[in-house]
Short mmCIF file of C-alpha atoms in Angstrom, two decimals:
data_model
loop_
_atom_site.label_atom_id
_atom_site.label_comp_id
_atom_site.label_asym_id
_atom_site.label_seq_id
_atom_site.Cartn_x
_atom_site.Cartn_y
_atom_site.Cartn_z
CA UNK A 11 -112.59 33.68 27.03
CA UNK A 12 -114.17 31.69 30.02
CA UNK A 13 -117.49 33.34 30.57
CA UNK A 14 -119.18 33.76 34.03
CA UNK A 15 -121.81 32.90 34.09
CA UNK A 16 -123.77 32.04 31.36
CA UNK A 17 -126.70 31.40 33.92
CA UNK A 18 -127.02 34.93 34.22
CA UNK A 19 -128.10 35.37 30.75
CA UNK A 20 -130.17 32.31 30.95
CA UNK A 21 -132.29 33.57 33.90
CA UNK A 22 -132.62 36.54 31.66
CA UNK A 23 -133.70 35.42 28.58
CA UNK A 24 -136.16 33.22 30.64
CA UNK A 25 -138.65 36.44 31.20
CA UNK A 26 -137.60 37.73 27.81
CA UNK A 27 -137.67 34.95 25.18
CA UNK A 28 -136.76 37.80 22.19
CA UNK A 29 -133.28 38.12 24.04
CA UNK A 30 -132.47 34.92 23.74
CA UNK A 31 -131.11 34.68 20.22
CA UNK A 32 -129.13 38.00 20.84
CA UNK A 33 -127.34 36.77 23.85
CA UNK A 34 -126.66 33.32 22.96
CA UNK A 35 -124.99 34.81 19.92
CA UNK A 36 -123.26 37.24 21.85
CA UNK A 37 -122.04 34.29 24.23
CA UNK A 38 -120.97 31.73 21.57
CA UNK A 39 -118.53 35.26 20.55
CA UNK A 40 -117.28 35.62 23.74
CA UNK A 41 -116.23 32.02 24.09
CA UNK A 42 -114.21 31.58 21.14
CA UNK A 43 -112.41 35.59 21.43
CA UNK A 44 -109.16 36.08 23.29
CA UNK A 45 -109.50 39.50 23.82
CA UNK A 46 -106.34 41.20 25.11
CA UNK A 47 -107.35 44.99 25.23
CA UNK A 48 -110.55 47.36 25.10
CA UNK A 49 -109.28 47.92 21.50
CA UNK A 50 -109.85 44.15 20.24
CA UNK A 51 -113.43 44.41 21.74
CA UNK A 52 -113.80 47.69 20.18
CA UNK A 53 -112.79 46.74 16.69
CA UNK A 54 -115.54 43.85 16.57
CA UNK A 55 -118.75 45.76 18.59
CA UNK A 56 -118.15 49.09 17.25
CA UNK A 57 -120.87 50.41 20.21
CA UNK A 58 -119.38 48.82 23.44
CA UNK A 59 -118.91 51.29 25.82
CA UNK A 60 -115.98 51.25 27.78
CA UNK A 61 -115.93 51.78 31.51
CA UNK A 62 -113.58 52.10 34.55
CA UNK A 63 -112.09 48.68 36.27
CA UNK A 64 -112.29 47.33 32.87
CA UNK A 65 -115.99 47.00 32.51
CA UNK A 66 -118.00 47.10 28.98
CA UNK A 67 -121.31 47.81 28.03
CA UNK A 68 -122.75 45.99 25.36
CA UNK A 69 -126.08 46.82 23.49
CA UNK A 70 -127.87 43.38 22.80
CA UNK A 71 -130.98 43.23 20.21
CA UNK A 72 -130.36 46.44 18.54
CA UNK A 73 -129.45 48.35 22.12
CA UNK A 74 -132.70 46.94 23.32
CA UNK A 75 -130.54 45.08 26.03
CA UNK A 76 -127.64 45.77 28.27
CA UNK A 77 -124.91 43.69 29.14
CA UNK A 78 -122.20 45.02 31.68
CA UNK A 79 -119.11 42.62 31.51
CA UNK A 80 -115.96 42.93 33.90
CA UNK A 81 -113.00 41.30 32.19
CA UNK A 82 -109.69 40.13 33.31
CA UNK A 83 -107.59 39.94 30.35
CA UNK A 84 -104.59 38.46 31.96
CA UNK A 85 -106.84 35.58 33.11
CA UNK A 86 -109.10 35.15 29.73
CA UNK A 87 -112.02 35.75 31.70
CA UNK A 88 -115.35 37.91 31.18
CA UNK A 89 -117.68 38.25 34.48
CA UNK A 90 -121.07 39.25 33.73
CA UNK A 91 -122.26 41.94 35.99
CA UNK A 92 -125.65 42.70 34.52
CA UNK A 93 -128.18 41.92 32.13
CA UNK A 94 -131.38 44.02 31.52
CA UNK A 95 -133.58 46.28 29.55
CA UNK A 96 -132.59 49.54 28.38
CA UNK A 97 -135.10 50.97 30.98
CA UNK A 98 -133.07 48.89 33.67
CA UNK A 99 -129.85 49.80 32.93
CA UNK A 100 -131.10 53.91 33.28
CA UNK A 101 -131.50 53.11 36.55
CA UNK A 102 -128.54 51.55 38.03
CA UNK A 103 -124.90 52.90 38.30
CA UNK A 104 -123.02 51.02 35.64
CA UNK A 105 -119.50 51.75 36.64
CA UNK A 106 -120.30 50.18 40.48
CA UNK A 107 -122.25 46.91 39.37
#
């Protein structure tokens, strides 16, 4: 999948260094899957979350994190729509980022 961007989870990782190994891993994943459906994604990270418009929830570091993806499978591509604490994501609206 073409990731975008991994920027995004740099700037993140910046203010917290313990995310770092978490997303990078999740990244170097992403890369190398060619997800075609929810139930490919599902079948590898057991607790994604599944949203409208084709948006997933991942928990990074042990659901410490949040990562909201968009995908378009037709086009191999996963937009990242957020990154934060557990704390942040309580407090946005995760089906409209």
């Amino acid at each position: 999948m073409r990731v975008i961007s991994k920027r995004t989870l740099q700037d993140f990782w910046k203010c917290h260094k313990e995310a770092e190994y978490p997303l990078t891993a999740w990244y170097a994943e992403a890369v190398k899957a060619q997800w075609q459906s929810p139930q490919e994604i599902k079948t590898h990270y057991q607790t994604a979350s599944f949203l409208c418009e084709n948006r997933v929830v991942f928990n990074i570091g042990g659901n410490k994190y949040r990562l909201i993806v968009k995908i378009n499978y037709a086009y191999n591509t996963v937009y990242i729509r957020f990154v934060g604490t557990h704390a942040e994501y309580d407090k946005i609206n995760a089906e409209e980022i």
